mmCIF file of C-alpha atoms in Angstrom:
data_model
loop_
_atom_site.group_PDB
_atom_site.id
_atom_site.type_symbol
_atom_site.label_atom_id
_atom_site.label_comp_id
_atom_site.label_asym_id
_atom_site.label_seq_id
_atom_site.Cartn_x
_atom_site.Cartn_y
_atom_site.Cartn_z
ATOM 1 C CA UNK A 64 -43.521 -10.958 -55.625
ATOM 2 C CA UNK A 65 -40.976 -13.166 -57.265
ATOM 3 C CA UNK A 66 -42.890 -13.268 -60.177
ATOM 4 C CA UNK A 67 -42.698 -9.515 -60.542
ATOM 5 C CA UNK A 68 -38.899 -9.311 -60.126
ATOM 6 C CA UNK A 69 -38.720 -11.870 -62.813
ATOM 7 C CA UNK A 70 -40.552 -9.790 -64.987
ATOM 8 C CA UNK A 71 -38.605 -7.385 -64.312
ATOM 9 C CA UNK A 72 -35.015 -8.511 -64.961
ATOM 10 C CA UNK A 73 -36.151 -10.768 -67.325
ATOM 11 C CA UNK A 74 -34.333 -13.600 -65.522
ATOM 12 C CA UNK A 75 -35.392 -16.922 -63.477
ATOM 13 C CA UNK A 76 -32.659 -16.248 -61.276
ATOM 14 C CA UNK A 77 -34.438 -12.993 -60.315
ATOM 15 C CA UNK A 78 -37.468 -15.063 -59.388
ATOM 16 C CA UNK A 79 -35.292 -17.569 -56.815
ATOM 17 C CA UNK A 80 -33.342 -14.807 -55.407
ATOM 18 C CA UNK A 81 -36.247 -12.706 -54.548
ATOM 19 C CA UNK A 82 -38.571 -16.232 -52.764
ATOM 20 C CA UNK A 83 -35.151 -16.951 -51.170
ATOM 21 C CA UNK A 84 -34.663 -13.575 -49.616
ATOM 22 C CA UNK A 85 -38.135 -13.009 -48.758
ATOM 23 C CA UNK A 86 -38.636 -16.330 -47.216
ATOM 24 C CA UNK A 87 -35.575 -15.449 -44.522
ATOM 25 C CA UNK A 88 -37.353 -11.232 -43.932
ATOM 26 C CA UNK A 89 -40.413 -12.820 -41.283
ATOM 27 C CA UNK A 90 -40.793 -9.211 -40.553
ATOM 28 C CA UNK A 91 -43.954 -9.216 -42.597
ATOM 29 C CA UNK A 92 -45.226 -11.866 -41.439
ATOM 30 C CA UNK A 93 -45.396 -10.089 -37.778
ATOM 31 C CA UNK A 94 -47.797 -7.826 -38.876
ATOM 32 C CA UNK A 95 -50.308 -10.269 -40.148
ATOM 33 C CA UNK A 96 -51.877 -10.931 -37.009
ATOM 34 C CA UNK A 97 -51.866 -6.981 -36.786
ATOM 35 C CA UNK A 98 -55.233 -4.621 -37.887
ATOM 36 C CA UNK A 99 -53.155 -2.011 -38.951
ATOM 37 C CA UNK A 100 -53.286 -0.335 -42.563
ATOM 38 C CA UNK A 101 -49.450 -1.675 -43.448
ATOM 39 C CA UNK A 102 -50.935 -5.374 -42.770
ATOM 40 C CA UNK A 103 -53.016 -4.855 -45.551
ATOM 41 C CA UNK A 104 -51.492 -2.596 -47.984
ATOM 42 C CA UNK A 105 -48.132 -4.556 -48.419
ATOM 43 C CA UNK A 106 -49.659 -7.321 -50.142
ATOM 44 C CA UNK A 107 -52.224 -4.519 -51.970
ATOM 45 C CA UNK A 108 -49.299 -2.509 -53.394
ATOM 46 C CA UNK A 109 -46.968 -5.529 -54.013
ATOM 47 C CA UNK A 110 -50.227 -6.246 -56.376
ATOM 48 C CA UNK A 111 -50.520 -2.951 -57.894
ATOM 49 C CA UNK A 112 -47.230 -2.606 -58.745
ATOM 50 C CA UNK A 113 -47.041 -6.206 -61.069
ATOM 51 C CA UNK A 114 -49.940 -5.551 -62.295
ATOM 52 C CA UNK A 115 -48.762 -1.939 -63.488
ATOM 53 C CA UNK A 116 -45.763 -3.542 -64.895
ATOM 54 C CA UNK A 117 -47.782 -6.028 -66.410
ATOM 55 C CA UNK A 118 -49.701 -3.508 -68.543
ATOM 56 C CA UNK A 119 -53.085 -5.042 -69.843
ATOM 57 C CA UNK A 120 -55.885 -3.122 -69.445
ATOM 58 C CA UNK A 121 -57.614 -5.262 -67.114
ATOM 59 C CA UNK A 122 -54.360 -5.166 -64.749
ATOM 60 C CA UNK A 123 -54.077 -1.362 -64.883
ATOM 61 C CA UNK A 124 -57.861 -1.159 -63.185
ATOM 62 C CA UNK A 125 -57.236 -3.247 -60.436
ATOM 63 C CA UNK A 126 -53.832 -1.908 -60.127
ATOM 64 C CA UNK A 127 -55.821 1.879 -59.666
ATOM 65 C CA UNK A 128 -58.074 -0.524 -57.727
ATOM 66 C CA UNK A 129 -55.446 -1.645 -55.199
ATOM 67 C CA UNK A 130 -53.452 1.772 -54.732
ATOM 68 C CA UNK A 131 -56.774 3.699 -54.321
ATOM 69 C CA UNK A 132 -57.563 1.444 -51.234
ATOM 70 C CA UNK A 133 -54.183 1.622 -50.158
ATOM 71 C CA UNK A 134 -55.156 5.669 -50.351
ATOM 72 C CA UNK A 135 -58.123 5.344 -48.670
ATOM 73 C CA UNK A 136 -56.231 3.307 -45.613
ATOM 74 C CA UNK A 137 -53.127 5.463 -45.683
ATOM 75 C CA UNK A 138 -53.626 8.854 -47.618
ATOM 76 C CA UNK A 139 -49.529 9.260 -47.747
ATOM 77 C CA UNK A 140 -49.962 6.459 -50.454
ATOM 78 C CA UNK A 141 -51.607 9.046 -53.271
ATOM 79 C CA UNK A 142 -48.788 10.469 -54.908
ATOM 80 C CA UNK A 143 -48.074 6.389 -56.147
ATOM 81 C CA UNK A 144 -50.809 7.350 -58.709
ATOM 82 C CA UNK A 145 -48.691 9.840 -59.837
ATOM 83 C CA UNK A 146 -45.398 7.534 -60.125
ATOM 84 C CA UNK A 147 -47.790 4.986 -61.669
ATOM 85 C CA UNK A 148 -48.771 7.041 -64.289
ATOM 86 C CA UNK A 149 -45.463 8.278 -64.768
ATOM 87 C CA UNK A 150 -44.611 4.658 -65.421
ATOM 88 C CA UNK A 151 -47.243 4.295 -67.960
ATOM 89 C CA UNK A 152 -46.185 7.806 -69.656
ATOM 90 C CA UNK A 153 -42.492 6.243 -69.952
ATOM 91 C CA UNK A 154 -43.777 2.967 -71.230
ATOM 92 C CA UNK A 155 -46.229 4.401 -73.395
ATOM 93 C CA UNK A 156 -43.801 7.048 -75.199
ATOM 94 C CA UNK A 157 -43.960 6.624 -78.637
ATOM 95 C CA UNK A 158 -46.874 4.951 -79.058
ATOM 96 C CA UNK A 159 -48.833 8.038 -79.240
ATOM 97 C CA UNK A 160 -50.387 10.498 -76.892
ATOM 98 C CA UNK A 161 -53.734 8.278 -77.484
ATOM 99 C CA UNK A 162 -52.767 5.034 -75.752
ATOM 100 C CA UNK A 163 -50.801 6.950 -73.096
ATOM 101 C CA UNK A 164 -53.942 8.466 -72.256
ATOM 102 C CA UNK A 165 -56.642 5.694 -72.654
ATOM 103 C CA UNK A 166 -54.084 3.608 -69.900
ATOM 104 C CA UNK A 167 -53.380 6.224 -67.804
ATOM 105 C CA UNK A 168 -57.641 7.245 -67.898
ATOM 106 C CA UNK A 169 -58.471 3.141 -66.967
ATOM 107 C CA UNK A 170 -55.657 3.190 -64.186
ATOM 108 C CA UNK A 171 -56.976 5.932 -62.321
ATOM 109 C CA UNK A 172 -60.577 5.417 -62.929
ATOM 110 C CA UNK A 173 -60.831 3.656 -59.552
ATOM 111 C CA UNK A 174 -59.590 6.548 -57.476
ATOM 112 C CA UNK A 175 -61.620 9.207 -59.414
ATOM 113 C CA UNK A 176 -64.815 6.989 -59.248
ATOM 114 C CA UNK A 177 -64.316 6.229 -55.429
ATOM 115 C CA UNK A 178 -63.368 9.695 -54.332
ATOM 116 C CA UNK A 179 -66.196 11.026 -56.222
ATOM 117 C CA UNK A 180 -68.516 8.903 -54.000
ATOM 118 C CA UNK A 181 -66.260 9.917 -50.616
ATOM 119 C CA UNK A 182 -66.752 14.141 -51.252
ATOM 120 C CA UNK A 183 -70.676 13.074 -52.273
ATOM 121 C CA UNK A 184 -71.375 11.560 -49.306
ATOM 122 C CA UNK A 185 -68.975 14.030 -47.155
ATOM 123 C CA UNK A 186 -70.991 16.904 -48.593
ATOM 124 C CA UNK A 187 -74.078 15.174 -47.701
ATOM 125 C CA UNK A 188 -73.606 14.415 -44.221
ATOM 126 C CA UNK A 189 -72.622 18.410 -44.215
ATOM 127 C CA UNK A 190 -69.244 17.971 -43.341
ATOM 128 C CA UNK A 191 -66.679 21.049 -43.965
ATOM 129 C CA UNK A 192 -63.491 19.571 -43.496
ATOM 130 C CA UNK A 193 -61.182 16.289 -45.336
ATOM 131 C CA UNK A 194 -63.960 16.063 -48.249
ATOM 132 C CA UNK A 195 -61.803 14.405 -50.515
ATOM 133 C CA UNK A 196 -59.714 12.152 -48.361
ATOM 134 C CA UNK A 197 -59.474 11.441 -44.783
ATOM 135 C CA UNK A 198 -56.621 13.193 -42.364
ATOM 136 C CA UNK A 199 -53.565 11.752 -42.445
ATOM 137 C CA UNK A 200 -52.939 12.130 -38.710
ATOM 138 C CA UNK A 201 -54.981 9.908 -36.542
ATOM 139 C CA UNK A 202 -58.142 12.006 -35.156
ATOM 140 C CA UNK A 203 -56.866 11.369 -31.666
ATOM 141 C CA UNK A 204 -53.597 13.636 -32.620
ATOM 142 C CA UNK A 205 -55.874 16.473 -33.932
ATOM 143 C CA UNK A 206 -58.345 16.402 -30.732
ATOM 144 C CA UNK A 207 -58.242 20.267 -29.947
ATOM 145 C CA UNK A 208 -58.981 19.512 -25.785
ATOM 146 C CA UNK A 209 -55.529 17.980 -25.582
ATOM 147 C CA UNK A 210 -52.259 18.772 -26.348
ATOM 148 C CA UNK A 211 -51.190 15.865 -28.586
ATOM 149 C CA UNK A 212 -50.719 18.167 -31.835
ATOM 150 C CA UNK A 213 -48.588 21.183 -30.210
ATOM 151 C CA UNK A 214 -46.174 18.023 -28.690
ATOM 152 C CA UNK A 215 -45.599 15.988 -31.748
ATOM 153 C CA UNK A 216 -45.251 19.672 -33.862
ATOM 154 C CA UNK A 217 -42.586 20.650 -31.081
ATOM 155 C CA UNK A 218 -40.821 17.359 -30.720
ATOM 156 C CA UNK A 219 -40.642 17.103 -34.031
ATOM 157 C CA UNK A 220 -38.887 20.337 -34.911
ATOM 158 C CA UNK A 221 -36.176 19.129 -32.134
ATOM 159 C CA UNK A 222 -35.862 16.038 -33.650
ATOM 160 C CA UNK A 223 -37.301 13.722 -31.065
ATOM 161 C CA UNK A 224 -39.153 11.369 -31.104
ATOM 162 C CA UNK A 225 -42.877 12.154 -30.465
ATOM 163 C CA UNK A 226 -44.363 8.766 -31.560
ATOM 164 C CA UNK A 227 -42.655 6.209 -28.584
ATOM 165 C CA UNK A 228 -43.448 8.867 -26.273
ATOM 166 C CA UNK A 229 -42.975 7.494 -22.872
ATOM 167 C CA UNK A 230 -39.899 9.115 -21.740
ATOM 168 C CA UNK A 231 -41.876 12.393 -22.736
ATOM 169 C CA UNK A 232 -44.156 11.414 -19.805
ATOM 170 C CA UNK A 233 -42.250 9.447 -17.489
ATOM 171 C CA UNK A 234 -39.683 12.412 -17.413
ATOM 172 C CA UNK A 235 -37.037 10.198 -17.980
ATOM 173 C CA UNK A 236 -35.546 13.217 -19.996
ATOM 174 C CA UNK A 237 -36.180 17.014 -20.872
ATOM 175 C CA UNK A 238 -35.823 17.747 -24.729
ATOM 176 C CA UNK A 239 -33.996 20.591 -24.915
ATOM 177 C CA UNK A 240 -31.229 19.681 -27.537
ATOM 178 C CA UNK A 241 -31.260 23.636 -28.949
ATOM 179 C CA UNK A 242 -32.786 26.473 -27.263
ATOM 180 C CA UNK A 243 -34.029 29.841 -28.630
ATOM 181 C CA UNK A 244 -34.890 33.108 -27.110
ATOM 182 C CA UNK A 245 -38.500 32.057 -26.443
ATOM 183 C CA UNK A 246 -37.702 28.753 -24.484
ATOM 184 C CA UNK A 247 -34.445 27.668 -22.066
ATOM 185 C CA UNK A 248 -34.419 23.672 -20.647
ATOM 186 C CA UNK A 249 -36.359 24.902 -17.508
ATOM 187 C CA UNK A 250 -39.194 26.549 -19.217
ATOM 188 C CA UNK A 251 -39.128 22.946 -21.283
ATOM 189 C CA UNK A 252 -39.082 20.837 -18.296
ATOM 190 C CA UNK A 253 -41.764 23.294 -16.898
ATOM 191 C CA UNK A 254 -43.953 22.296 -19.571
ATOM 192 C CA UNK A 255 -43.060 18.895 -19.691
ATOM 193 C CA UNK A 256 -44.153 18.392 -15.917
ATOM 194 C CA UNK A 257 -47.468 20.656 -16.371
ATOM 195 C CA UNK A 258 -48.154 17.859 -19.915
ATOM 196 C CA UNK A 259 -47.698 15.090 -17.092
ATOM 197 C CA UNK A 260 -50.625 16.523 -15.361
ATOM 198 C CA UNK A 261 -53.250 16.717 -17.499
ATOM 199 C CA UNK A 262 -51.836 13.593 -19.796
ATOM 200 C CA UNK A 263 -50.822 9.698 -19.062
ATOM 201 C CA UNK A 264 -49.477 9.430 -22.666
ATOM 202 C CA UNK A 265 -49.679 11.352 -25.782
ATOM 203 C CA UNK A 266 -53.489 10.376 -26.740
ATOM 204 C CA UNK A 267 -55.172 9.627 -23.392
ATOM 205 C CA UNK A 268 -56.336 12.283 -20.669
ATOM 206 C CA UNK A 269 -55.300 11.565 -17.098
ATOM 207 C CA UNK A 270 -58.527 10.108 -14.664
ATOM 208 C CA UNK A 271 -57.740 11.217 -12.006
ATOM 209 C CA UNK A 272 -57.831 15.156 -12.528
ATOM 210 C CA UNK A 273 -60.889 17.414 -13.231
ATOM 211 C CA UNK A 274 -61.391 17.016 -16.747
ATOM 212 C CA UNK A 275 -62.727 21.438 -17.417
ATOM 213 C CA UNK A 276 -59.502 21.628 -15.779
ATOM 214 C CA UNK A 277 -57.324 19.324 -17.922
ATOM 215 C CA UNK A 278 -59.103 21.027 -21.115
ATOM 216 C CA UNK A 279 -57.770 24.546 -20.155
ATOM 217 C CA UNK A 280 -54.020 23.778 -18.905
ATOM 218 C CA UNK A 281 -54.082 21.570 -22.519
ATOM 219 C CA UNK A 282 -54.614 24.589 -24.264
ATOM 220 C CA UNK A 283 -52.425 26.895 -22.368
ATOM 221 C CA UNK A 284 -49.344 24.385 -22.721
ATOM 222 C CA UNK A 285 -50.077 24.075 -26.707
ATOM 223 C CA UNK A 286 -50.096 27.878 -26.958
ATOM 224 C CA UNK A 287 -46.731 27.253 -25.166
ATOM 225 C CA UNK A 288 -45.451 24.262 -27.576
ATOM 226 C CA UNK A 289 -46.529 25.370 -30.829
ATOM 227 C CA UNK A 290 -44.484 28.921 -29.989
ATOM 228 C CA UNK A 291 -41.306 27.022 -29.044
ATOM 229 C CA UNK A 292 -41.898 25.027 -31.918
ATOM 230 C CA UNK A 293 -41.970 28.145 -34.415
ATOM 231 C CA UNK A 294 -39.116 29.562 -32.586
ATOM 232 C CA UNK A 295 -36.985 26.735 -33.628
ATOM 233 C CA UNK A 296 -38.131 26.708 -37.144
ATOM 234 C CA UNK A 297 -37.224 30.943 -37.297
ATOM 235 C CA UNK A 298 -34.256 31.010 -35.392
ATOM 236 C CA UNK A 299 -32.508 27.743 -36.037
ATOM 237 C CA UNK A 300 -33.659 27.070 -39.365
ATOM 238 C CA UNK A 301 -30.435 24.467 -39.915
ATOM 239 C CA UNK A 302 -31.737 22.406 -36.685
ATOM 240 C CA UNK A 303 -35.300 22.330 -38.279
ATOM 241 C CA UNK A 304 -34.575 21.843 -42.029
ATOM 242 C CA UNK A 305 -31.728 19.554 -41.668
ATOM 243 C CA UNK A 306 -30.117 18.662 -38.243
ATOM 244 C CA UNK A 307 -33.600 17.329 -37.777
ATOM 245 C CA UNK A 308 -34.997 15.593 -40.146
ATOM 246 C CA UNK A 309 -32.055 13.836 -40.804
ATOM 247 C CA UNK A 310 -32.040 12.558 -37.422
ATOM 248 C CA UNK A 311 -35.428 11.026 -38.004
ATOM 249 C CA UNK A 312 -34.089 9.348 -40.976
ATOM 250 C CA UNK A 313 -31.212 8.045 -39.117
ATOM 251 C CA UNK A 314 -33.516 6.521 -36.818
ATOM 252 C CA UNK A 315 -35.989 5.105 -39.015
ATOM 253 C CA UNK A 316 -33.452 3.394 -41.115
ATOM 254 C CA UNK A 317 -31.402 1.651 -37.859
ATOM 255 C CA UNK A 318 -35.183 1.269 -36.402
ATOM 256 C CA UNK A 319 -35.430 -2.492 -35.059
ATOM 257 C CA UNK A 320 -37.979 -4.644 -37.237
ATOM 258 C CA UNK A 321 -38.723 -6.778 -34.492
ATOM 259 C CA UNK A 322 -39.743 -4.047 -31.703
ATOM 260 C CA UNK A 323 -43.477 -3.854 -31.889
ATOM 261 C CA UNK A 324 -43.012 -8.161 -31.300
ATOM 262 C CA UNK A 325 -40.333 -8.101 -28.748
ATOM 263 C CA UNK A 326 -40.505 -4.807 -26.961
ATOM 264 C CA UNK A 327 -37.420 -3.092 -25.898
ATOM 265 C CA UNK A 328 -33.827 -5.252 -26.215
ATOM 266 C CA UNK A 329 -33.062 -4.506 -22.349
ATOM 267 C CA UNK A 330 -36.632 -5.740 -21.415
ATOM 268 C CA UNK A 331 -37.136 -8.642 -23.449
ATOM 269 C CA UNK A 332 -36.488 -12.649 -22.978
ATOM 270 C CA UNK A 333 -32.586 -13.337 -22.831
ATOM 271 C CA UNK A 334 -33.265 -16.384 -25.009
ATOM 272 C CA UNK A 335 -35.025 -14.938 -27.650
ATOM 273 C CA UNK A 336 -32.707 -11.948 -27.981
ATOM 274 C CA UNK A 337 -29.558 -13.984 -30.292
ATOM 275 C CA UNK A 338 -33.082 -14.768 -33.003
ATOM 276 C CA UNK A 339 -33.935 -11.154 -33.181
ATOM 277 C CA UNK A 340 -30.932 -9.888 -33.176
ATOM 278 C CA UNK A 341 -30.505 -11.888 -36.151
ATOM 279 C CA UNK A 342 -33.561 -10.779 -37.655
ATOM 280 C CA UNK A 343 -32.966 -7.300 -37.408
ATOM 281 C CA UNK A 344 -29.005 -8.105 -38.606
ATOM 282 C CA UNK A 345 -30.539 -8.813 -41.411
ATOM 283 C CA UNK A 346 -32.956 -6.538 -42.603
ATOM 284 C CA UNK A 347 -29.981 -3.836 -41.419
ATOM 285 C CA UNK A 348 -28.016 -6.156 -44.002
ATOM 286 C CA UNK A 349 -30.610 -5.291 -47.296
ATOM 287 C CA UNK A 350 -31.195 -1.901 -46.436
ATOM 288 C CA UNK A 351 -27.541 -1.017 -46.696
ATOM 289 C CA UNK A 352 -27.125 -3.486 -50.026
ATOM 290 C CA UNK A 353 -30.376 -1.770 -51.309
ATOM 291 C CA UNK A 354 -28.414 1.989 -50.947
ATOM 292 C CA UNK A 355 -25.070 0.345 -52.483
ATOM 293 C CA UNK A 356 -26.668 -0.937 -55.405
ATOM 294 C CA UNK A 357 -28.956 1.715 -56.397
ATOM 295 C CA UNK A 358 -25.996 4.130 -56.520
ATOM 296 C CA UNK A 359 -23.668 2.041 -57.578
ATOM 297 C CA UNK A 360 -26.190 0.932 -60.798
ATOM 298 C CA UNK A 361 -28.319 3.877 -60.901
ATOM 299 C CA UNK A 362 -27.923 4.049 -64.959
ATOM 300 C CA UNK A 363 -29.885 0.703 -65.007
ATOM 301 C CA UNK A 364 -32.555 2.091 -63.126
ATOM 302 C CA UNK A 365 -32.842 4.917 -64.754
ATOM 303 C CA UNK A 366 -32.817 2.387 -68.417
ATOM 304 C CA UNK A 367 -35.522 0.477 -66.588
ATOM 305 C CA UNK A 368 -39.129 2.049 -66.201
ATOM 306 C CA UNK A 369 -40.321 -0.709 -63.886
ATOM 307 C CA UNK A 370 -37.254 -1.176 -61.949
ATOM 308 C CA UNK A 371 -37.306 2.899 -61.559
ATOM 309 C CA UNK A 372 -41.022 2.747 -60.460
ATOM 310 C CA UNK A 373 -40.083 0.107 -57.466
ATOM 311 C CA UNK A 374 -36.728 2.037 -56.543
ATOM 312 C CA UNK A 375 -38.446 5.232 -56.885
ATOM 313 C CA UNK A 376 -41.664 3.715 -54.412
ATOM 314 C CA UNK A 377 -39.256 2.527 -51.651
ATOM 315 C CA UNK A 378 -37.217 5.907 -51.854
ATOM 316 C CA UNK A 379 -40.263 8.049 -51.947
ATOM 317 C CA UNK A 380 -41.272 6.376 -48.528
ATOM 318 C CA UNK A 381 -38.114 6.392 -46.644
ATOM 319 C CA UNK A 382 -38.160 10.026 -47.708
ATOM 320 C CA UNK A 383 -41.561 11.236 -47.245
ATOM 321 C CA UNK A 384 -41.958 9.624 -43.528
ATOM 322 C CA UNK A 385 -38.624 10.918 -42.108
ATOM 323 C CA UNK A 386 -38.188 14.397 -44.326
ATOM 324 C CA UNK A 387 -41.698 15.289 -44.086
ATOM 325 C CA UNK A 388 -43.412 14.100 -41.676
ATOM 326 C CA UNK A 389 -40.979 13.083 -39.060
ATOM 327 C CA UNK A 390 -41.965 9.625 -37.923
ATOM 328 C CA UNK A 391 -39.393 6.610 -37.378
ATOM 329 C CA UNK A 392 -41.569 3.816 -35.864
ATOM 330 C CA UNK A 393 -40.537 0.931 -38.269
ATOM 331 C CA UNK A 394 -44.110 -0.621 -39.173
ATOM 332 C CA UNK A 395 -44.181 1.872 -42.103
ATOM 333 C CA UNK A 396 -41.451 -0.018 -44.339
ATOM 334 C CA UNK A 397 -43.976 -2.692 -43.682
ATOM 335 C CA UNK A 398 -45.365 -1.993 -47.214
ATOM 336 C CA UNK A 399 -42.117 -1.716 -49.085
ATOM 337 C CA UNK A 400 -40.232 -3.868 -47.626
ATOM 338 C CA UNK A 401 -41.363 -6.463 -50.658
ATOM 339 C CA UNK A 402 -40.377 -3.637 -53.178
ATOM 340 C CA UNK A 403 -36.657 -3.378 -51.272
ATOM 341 C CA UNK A 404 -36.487 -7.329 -51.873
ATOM 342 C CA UNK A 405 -37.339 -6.828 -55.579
ATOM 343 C CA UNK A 406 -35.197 -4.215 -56.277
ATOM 344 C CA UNK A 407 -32.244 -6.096 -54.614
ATOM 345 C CA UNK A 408 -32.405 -9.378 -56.389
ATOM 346 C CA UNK A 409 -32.825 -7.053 -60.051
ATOM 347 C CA UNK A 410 -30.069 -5.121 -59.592
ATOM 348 C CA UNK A 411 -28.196 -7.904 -58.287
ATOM 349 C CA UNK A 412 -28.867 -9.917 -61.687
ATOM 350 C CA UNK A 413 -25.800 -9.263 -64.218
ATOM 351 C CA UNK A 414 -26.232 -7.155 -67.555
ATOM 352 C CA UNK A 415 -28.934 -4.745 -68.327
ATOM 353 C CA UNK A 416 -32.745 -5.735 -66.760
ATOM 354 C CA UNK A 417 -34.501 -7.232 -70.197
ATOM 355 C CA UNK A 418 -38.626 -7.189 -69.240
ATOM 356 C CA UNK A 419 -40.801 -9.080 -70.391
#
């Protein structure tokens, strides 16, 4: 990691700043007792990306190598083949259409090769559906006898959130922020109390009720939830395309880093709470110097294809996640959070980057 930002601005001091920095974010190192995809694609992309920058032919293939299993964890992660080979288009400009081709063919060879296999084999075992890459919603959301997928579709176009949701079930609240001619708050809290019955939490059918039973109320409330859902989208189209989204992102970028260790501030130990508070001060800390300097030097980016491609991967995740998508659970700026590091202790360097 420090390596790569020394690369990048062409400076030592680039290389100390970023070790320095990195060794006070522990936030990674939460995760690494974690099986979850962002444990291991953060130290697969912060790979892939020096290896990108570094150019050779060798590093471009395992670069393609890295990203296509960070695909193949996480399918949100494809469109980094197309920033990487953007990269290698900028790079490569000038030198002729021939080498911008040969490096761009070796760097996506792995994906093509090991999606070729993935639709052979899909096709083989006579499957119809996700032949070239797997869903990018857990199967549990998509499970058709409950009514996971109609609540995170409505949720999300009121701007709540559907993946911590507890309060959904507990009926701590009714979400009913904007209504529309096709839902008021007590045809909402209606709903809400009928989803308690058939459902503990968003991905597990209650025990204790007749499971025929639970199948048919699931589908009733979804017809329910995916029209209150649409409603919202047709008749307050500013709620859904901005009001909401934009909540999400305000949520995922205040998100605490330390919540899936230490549980909810109110809850946790009294003595631990000054050390995460810290913690989280912190990464609160780079994430608004990250914004400053990125606008405030955006020419130098924009002079700099690998300090583009890093600012361009962090931004593309903050955006895709909360824009389209919805989702605000911090684990994933697990990956980038390397790439944030980077891009700080670059920018931070005086003069224009110089790579080498």
């Amino acid at each position: 990691l420090s390596l790569l930002a020394e690369r990048i601005a062409g400076a030592p001091r680039a290389f100390f700043l970023t070790f320095a920095v990195y060794f006070l974010v522990p936030i990674v190192s939460f995760y690494d007792v974690v099986a979850l995809p962002e444990s291991f694609a953060t130290s697969s992309l912060v790979i892939a990306v020096y290896l990108l920058v570094q150019g050779t032919r060798r590093g471009l293939l395992f670069s393609g190598a890295c990203i296509t299993w960070c695909v193949f964890m996480k399918p949100i992660f494809l469109p980094l083949l197309a920033l990487g080979l953007a990269h290698l288009i900028w790079v490569g400009w000038g030198r002729g259409a021939r080498t911008i081709a040969l490096s761009g063919a070796v760097f996506l060879a792995p994906f093509v090769i090991a999606d070729g296999l993935w639709i052979m084999g899909r096709v083989q075992s006579g499957a119809t559906k996700n032949l070239a890459l797997q869903p990018s919603l857990h199967p549990l959301f998509l499970d058709p006898e409950k009514h996971t997928g109609a609540l995170t579709a409505f949720l999300g176009a009121m701007g709540e959130d559907w993946q911590n949701a507890g309060w959904f079930y507990s009926g701590e609240r009714t979400p009913c922020s904007v209504v529309t001619s096709r839902f008021d708050c007590a045809a909402v809290a209606s709903v809400q109390a009928r989803a308690r019955a058939t459902q503990s939490n968003l991905i597990t059918q209650r025990p204790d009720v007749d499971r025929n039973w639970a199948v048919q109320e699931n589908r009733r409330i979804s017809q329910e939830l995916s029209s209150f859902a649409e409603s919202v989208r047709d008749e307050r189209p500013g709620h859904y395309y901005l009001v909401a989204p934009l909540t999400y992102f305000a949520r995922f970028v205040s998100s605490s880093s330390t919540h899936r260790m230490f549980g909810d501030y109110t809850t946790m130990n009294p003595k631990l709470r000054p050390f995460r508070l810290a913690i989280d001060s912190f990464w609160w800390l780079l994430e608004a110097l990250f914004a400053t300097l990125v606008v405030l030097r955006a020419r130098r980016i924009c002079g700099t294809p690998s300090l583009a491609l890093v600012a361009a991967t962090v931004l593309y995740f903050y955006g895709v996640y909360t824009l389209v998508f919805r989702m605000n659970d911090f684990r994933y700026l697990v990956p980038i959070l390397p790439l944030v590091v980077v891009t700080i202790a670059c920018l931070m360097m005086p003069g224009p980057s110089r790579e080498r």
